[in-house]
PDB file of C-alpha atoms in Angstrom:
ATOM      1  CA  ARG A 280      60.697  46.186  70.115  1.00  0.00           C
ATOM      2  CA  GLU A 281      64.070  45.935  68.341  1.00  0.00           C
ATOM      3  CA  ASN A 282      65.191  49.237  69.935  1.00  0.00           C
ATOM      4  CA  ARG A 283      64.515  47.799  73.378  1.00  0.00           C
ATOM      5  CA  LEU A 284      66.544  45.545  75.631  1.00  0.00           C
ATOM      6  CA  ASP A 285      64.586  43.167  77.827  1.00  0.00           C
ATOM      7  CA  LYS A 286      65.528  42.569  81.470  1.00  0.00           C
ATOM      8  CA  SER A 287      67.717  39.549  80.708  1.00  0.00           C
ATOM      9  CA  GLN A 288      69.625  41.446  77.989  1.00  0.00           C
ATOM     10  CA  VAL A 289      70.255  44.440  80.267  1.00  0.00           C
ATOM     11  CA  ASP A 290      71.269  42.220  83.174  1.00  0.00           C
ATOM     12  CA  LYS A 291      73.657  40.263  80.911  1.00  0.00           C
ATOM     13  CA  LEU A 292      75.283  43.455  79.576  1.00  0.00           C
ATOM     14  CA  VAL A 293      75.663  44.897  83.070  1.00  0.00           C
ATOM     15  CA  ASN A 294      77.030  41.585  84.380  1.00  0.00           C
ATOM     16  CA  ASP A 295      79.515  41.239  81.505  1.00  0.00           C
ATOM     17  CA  LEU A 296      80.768  44.813  81.911  1.00  0.00           C
ATOM     18  CA  THR A 297      80.978  44.482  85.700  1.00  0.00           C
ATOM     19  CA  ASN A 298      82.968  41.251  85.408  1.00  0.00           C
ATOM     20  CA  ARG A 299      85.446  43.051  83.134  1.00  0.00           C
ATOM     21  CA  GLY A 300      85.968  45.914  85.600  1.00  0.00           C
ATOM     22  CA  PHE A 301      83.332  48.498  84.689  1.00  0.00           C
ATOM     23  CA  VAL A 302      81.522  49.902  87.721  1.00  0.00           C
ATOM     24  CA  PHE A 303      77.914  51.021  87.732  1.00  0.00           C
ATOM     25  CA  PRO A 304      77.629  53.368  90.733  1.00  0.00           C
ATOM     26  CA  MET A 305      73.845  53.152  90.596  1.00  0.00           C
ATOM     27  CA  ASP A 306      71.122  50.662  89.764  1.00  0.00           C
ATOM     28  CA  VAL A 307      70.774  50.864  85.980  1.00  0.00           C
ATOM     29  CA  TRP A 308      67.048  50.260  86.276  1.00  0.00           C
ATOM     30  CA  VAL A 309      66.533  53.829  87.517  1.00  0.00           C
ATOM     31  CA  PHE A 310      67.029  54.686  83.832  1.00  0.00           C
ATOM     32  CA  ASP A 311      63.950  52.662  82.828  1.00  0.00           C
ATOM     33  CA  PHE A 312      62.070  55.942  82.725  1.00  0.00           C
ATOM     34  CA  ASP A 313      58.731  54.541  81.598  1.00  0.00           C
ATOM     35  CA  ARG A 314      58.969  51.641  84.108  1.00  0.00           C
ATOM     36  CA  SER A 315      58.272  49.126  81.332  1.00  0.00           C
ATOM     37  CA  GLY A 316      60.688  46.484  82.611  1.00  0.00           C
ATOM     38  CA  CYS A 317      62.651  46.917  79.366  1.00  0.00           C
ATOM     39  CA  MET A 318      65.144  49.596  78.398  1.00  0.00           C
ATOM     40  CA  THR A 319      65.278  51.515  75.179  1.00  0.00           C
ATOM     41  CA  LEU A 320      68.731  51.946  73.710  1.00  0.00           C
ATOM     42  CA  LEU A 321      68.553  55.616  74.737  1.00  0.00           C
ATOM     43  CA  GLU A 322      67.762  54.663  78.351  1.00  0.00           C
ATOM     44  CA  PHE A 323      70.672  52.214  78.443  1.00  0.00           C
ATOM     45  CA  LYS A 324      72.932  54.806  76.827  1.00  0.00           C
ATOM     46  CA  ALA A 325      71.947  57.278  79.562  1.00  0.00           C
ATOM     47  CA  ALA A 326      72.903  54.684  82.195  1.00  0.00           C
ATOM     48  CA  MET A 327      76.267  54.084  80.479  1.00  0.00           C
ATOM     49  CA  MET A 328      77.046  57.783  80.080  1.00  0.00           C
ATOM     50  CA  THR A 329      76.206  58.426  83.726  1.00  0.00           C
ATOM     51  CA  ALA A 330      78.461  55.561  84.796  1.00  0.00           C
ATOM     52  CA  LEU A 331      81.262  56.841  82.547  1.00  0.00           C
ATOM     53  CA  ASN A 332      80.999  60.372  83.856  1.00  0.00           C
ATOM     54  CA  THR A 333      80.887  59.431  87.527  1.00  0.00           C
ATOM     55  CA  ARG A 334      83.977  57.187  87.586  1.00  0.00           C
ATOM     56  CA  HIS A 335      87.388  57.982  86.111  1.00  0.00           C
ATOM     57  CA  ASP A 336      88.212  54.248  85.975  1.00  0.00           C
ATOM     58  CA  ASN A 337      85.188  53.651  83.756  1.00  0.00           C
ATOM     59  CA  PHE A 338      86.600  56.052  81.169  1.00  0.00           C
ATOM     60  CA  LYS A 339      89.915  54.210  81.371  1.00  0.00           C
ATOM     61  CA  PHE A 340      88.074  50.895  80.896  1.00  0.00           C
ATOM     62  CA  PHE A 341      86.182  52.329  77.947  1.00  0.00           C
ATOM     63  CA  PHE A 342      89.215  53.696  76.100  1.00  0.00           C
ATOM     64  CA  ARG A 343      91.258  50.559  76.787  1.00  0.00           C
ATOM     65  CA  HIS A 344      88.579  48.413  75.156  1.00  0.00           C
ATOM     66  CA  VAL A 345      87.250  50.500  72.280  1.00  0.00           C
ATOM     67  CA  ARG A 346      88.717  49.441  68.940  1.00  0.00           C
ATOM     68  CA  ALA A 347      88.963  53.003  67.578  1.00  0.00           C
ATOM     69  CA  ALA A 348      91.378  53.955  70.385  1.00  0.00           C
ATOM     70  CA  LYS A 349      93.566  50.888  69.775  1.00  0.00           C
ATOM     71  CA  ASP A 350      93.588  51.580  66.041  1.00  0.00           C
ATOM     72  CA  GLN A 351      94.517  55.229  66.584  1.00  0.00           C
ATOM     73  CA  ALA A 352      97.355  54.189  68.901  1.00  0.00           C
ATOM     74  CA  ARG A 353      98.598  51.736  66.262  1.00  0.00           C
ATOM     75  CA  ARG A 354      98.490  54.472  63.590  1.00  0.00           C
ATOM     76  CA  THR A 355     100.386  56.793  65.923  1.00  0.00           C
ATOM     77  CA  TRP A 356     102.971  54.050  66.541  1.00  0.00           C
ATOM     78  CA  GLU A 357     103.356  53.514  62.798  1.00  0.00           C
ATOM     79  CA  ALA A 358     103.533  57.277  62.158  1.00  0.00           C
ATOM     80  CA  GLY A 359     106.662  57.203  64.304  1.00  0.00           C
ATOM     81  CA  GLY A 360     108.228  54.775  61.842  1.00  0.00           C
ATOM     82  CA  LEU A 361     107.751  51.760  64.138  1.00  0.00           C
ATOM     83  CA  ARG A 362     106.627  48.306  63.103  1.00  0.00           C
ATOM     84  CA  PRO A 363     104.185  46.400  65.341  1.00  0.00           C
ATOM     85  CA  GLU A 364     106.805  43.841  66.410  1.00  0.00           C
ATOM     86  CA  TRP A 365     109.432  46.424  67.382  1.00  0.00           C
ATOM     87  CA  GLY A 366     110.044  47.769  70.849  1.00  0.00           C
ATOM     88  CA  MET A 367     110.279  51.486  71.529  1.00  0.00           C
ATOM     89  CA  LEU A 368     113.340  52.384  73.581  1.00  0.00           C
ATOM     90  CA  LYS A 369     113.020  54.757  76.504  1.00  0.00           C
ATOM     91  CA  SER A 370     114.929  57.427  74.592  1.00  0.00           C
ATOM     92  CA  ASP A 371     112.625  56.945  71.601  1.00  0.00           C
ATOM     93  CA  LEU A 372     109.575  57.230  73.862  1.00  0.00           C
ATOM     94  CA  ALA A 373     110.874  60.578  75.107  1.00  0.00           C
ATOM     95  CA  ALA A 374     111.161  61.743  71.491  1.00  0.00           C
ATOM     96  CA  ALA A 375     107.731  60.331  70.630  1.00  0.00           C
ATOM     97  CA  LEU A 376     106.085  62.053  73.595  1.00  0.00           C
ATOM     98  CA  THR A 377     107.665  65.334  72.531  1.00  0.00           C
ATOM     99  CA  GLU A 378     106.612  64.850  68.911  1.00  0.00           C
ATOM    100  CA  MET A 379     103.053  63.946  69.892  1.00  0.00           C
ATOM    101  CA  GLY A 380     102.873  66.853  72.316  1.00  0.00           C
ATOM    102  CA  ASP A 381     103.847  69.182  69.487  1.00  0.00           C
ATOM    103  CA  ARG A 382     100.980  67.889  67.349  1.00  0.00           C
ATOM    104  CA  LEU A 383      98.226  67.786  69.948  1.00  0.00           C
ATOM    105  CA  THR A 384      96.531  70.539  71.892  1.00  0.00           C
ATOM    106  CA  GLU A 385      97.492  68.922  75.216  1.00  0.00           C
ATOM    107  CA  PRO A 386     100.771  67.338  76.373  1.00  0.00           C
ATOM    108  CA  PHE A 387     100.847  63.714  75.277  1.00  0.00           C
ATOM    109  CA  PHE A 388     101.834  62.392  78.719  1.00  0.00           C
ATOM    110  CA  LYS A 389     101.909  64.519  81.825  1.00  0.00           C
ATOM    111  CA  ASN A 390     104.063  62.266  84.031  1.00  0.00           C
ATOM    112  CA  ASP A 391     107.802  61.980  83.887  1.00  0.00           C
ATOM    113  CA  LEU A 392     109.413  59.491  81.501  1.00  0.00           C
ATOM    114  CA  ASP A 393     110.517  57.105  84.283  1.00  0.00           C
ATOM    115  CA  GLY A 394     106.978  57.045  85.662  1.00  0.00           C
ATOM    116  CA  CYS A 395     105.639  56.346  82.190  1.00  0.00           C
ATOM    117  CA  MET A 396     108.033  53.440  81.649  1.00  0.00           C
ATOM    118  CA  SER A 397     107.402  51.907  85.068  1.00  0.00           C
ATOM    119  CA  THR A 398     103.643  52.162  84.562  1.00  0.00           C
ATOM    120  CA  TYR A 399     103.436  50.735  81.049  1.00  0.00           C
ATOM    121  CA  ALA A 400     106.590  48.760  80.143  1.00  0.00           C
ATOM    122  CA  LYS A 401     105.756  45.240  81.315  1.00  0.00           C
ATOM    123  CA  ARG A 402     108.247  43.058  79.397  1.00  0.00           C
ATOM    124  CA  ARG A 403     111.369  45.153  79.922  1.00  0.00           C
ATOM    125  CA  ASN A 404     111.640  48.358  81.867  1.00  0.00           C
ATOM    126  CA  ASP A 405     113.627  50.101  79.113  1.00  0.00           C
ATOM    127  CA  GLU A 406     111.319  49.310  76.180  1.00  0.00           C
ATOM    128  CA  LEU A 407     107.674  49.769  75.337  1.00  0.00           C
ATOM    129  CA  TYR A 408     105.839  47.499  72.899  1.00  0.00           C
ATOM    130  CA  LEU A 409     102.727  48.214  70.837  1.00  0.00           C
ATOM    131  CA  PRO A 410     100.149  46.681  73.272  1.00  0.00           C
ATOM    132  CA  GLU A 411     101.696  48.691  76.108  1.00  0.00           C
ATOM    133  CA  PHE A 412     101.730  51.827  73.975  1.00  0.00           C
ATOM    134  CA  GLN A 413      98.054  51.219  73.204  1.00  0.00           C
ATOM    135  CA  GLN A 414      97.329  51.243  76.950  1.00  0.00           C
ATOM    136  CA  LEU A 415      99.347  54.439  77.393  1.00  0.00           C
ATOM    137  CA  PHE A 416      97.438  56.025  74.518  1.00  0.00           C
ATOM    138  CA  ALA A 417      94.068  54.892  75.912  1.00  0.00           C
ATOM    139  CA  ASP A 418      94.957  56.385  79.273  1.00  0.00           C
ATOM    140  CA  TYR A 419      95.911  59.613  77.534  1.00  0.00           C
ATOM    141  CA  LEU A 420      92.489  59.660  75.870  1.00  0.00           C
ATOM    142  CA  THR A 421      90.954  59.034  79.277  1.00  0.00           C
ATOM    143  CA  GLU A 422      92.662  62.122  80.633  1.00  0.00           C
ATOM    144  CA  LEU A 423      91.433  64.212  77.742  1.00  0.00           C
ATOM    145  CA  HIS A 424      87.928  62.684  77.707  1.00  0.00           C
ATOM    146  CA  ILE A 425      87.808  62.964  73.961  1.00  0.00           C
ATOM    147  CA  ASN A 426      86.457  60.845  71.121  1.00  0.00           C
ATOM    148  CA  PRO A 427      89.365  58.833  69.673  1.00  0.00           C
ATOM    149  CA  ASP A 428      87.932  59.208  66.155  1.00  0.00           C
ATOM    150  CA  GLU A 429      88.590  62.948  66.368  1.00  0.00           C
ATOM    151  CA  MET A 430      92.257  62.542  67.344  1.00  0.00           C
ATOM    152  CA  THR A 431      94.577  63.006  64.406  1.00  0.00           C
ATOM    153  CA  VAL A 432      98.332  62.985  64.446  1.00  0.00           C
ATOM    154  CA  ALA A 433     100.460  64.207  61.575  1.00  0.00           C
ATOM    155  CA  LYS A 434     103.122  61.836  60.285  1.00  0.00           C
ATOM    156  CA  VAL A 435     106.300  62.051  62.320  1.00  0.00           C
ATOM    157  CA  THR A 436     109.255  62.762  60.084  1.00  0.00           C
ATOM    158  CA  SER A 437     111.956  62.578  62.723  1.00  0.00           C
ATOM    159  CA  LYS A 438     114.564  59.906  61.969  1.00  0.00           C
ATOM    160  CA  ARG A 439     115.390  59.617  65.673  1.00  0.00           C
ATOM    161  CA  LEU A 440     112.256  57.516  66.221  1.00  0.00           C
ATOM    162  CA  THR A 441     113.391  54.812  63.811  1.00  0.00           C
ATOM    163  CA  ARG A 442     116.856  54.047  65.170  1.00  0.00           C
ATOM    164  CA  GLY A 443     118.075  51.473  67.648  1.00  0.00           C
ATOM    165  CA  HIS A 444     115.107  49.130  67.902  1.00  0.00           C
ATOM    166  CA  SER A 445     115.603  45.931  69.877  1.00  0.00           C
ATOM    167  CA  GLU A 446     113.971  43.777  67.237  1.00  0.00           C
ATOM    168  CA  LYS A 447     114.816  44.233  63.603  1.00  0.00           C
ATOM    169  CA  PRO A 448     112.219  43.552  60.936  1.00  0.00           C
ATOM    170  CA  LYS A 449     112.152  40.058  59.523  1.00  0.00           C
ATOM    171  CA  ALA A 450     113.598  39.642  56.076  1.00  0.00           C
ATOM    172  CA  GLY A 451     111.122  38.953  53.597  1.00  0.00           C
TER     173      GLY A 451
END
């Protein structure tokens, strides 16, 4: 029974995900294949995968909330020579997008730089901070529909990514 979710557990999971923005385009109980009133983990996984694959926004939700994607974005940020408290200037973002595009099999961001900044830069329209970069990175993963654990980025050696930050590191 430990590999099964009872009705209240399934309903709670669905409710919690729905309240956070995830959309189930179907009744998840159609995945209770043996009509037991409980769901095996495989049945619930099938419901989740179907929901992910039928709605682009569900993939975005998934990548914006999965820790592995946030951690990979942070490692990418740090590979560019940036500290978590620093802001990335628009010119540095252009360089970073180019550098990342050179290391990945797909362009890192398909929109123009101004569109990228207006979409993600929430504090100032000429700088991007780590939480905003994590959203940008999650949305990139959404577009690629890949597993974030498989994404690797070589260390960026360009000095141009480490100049002119709005916030200098604290002495210490």
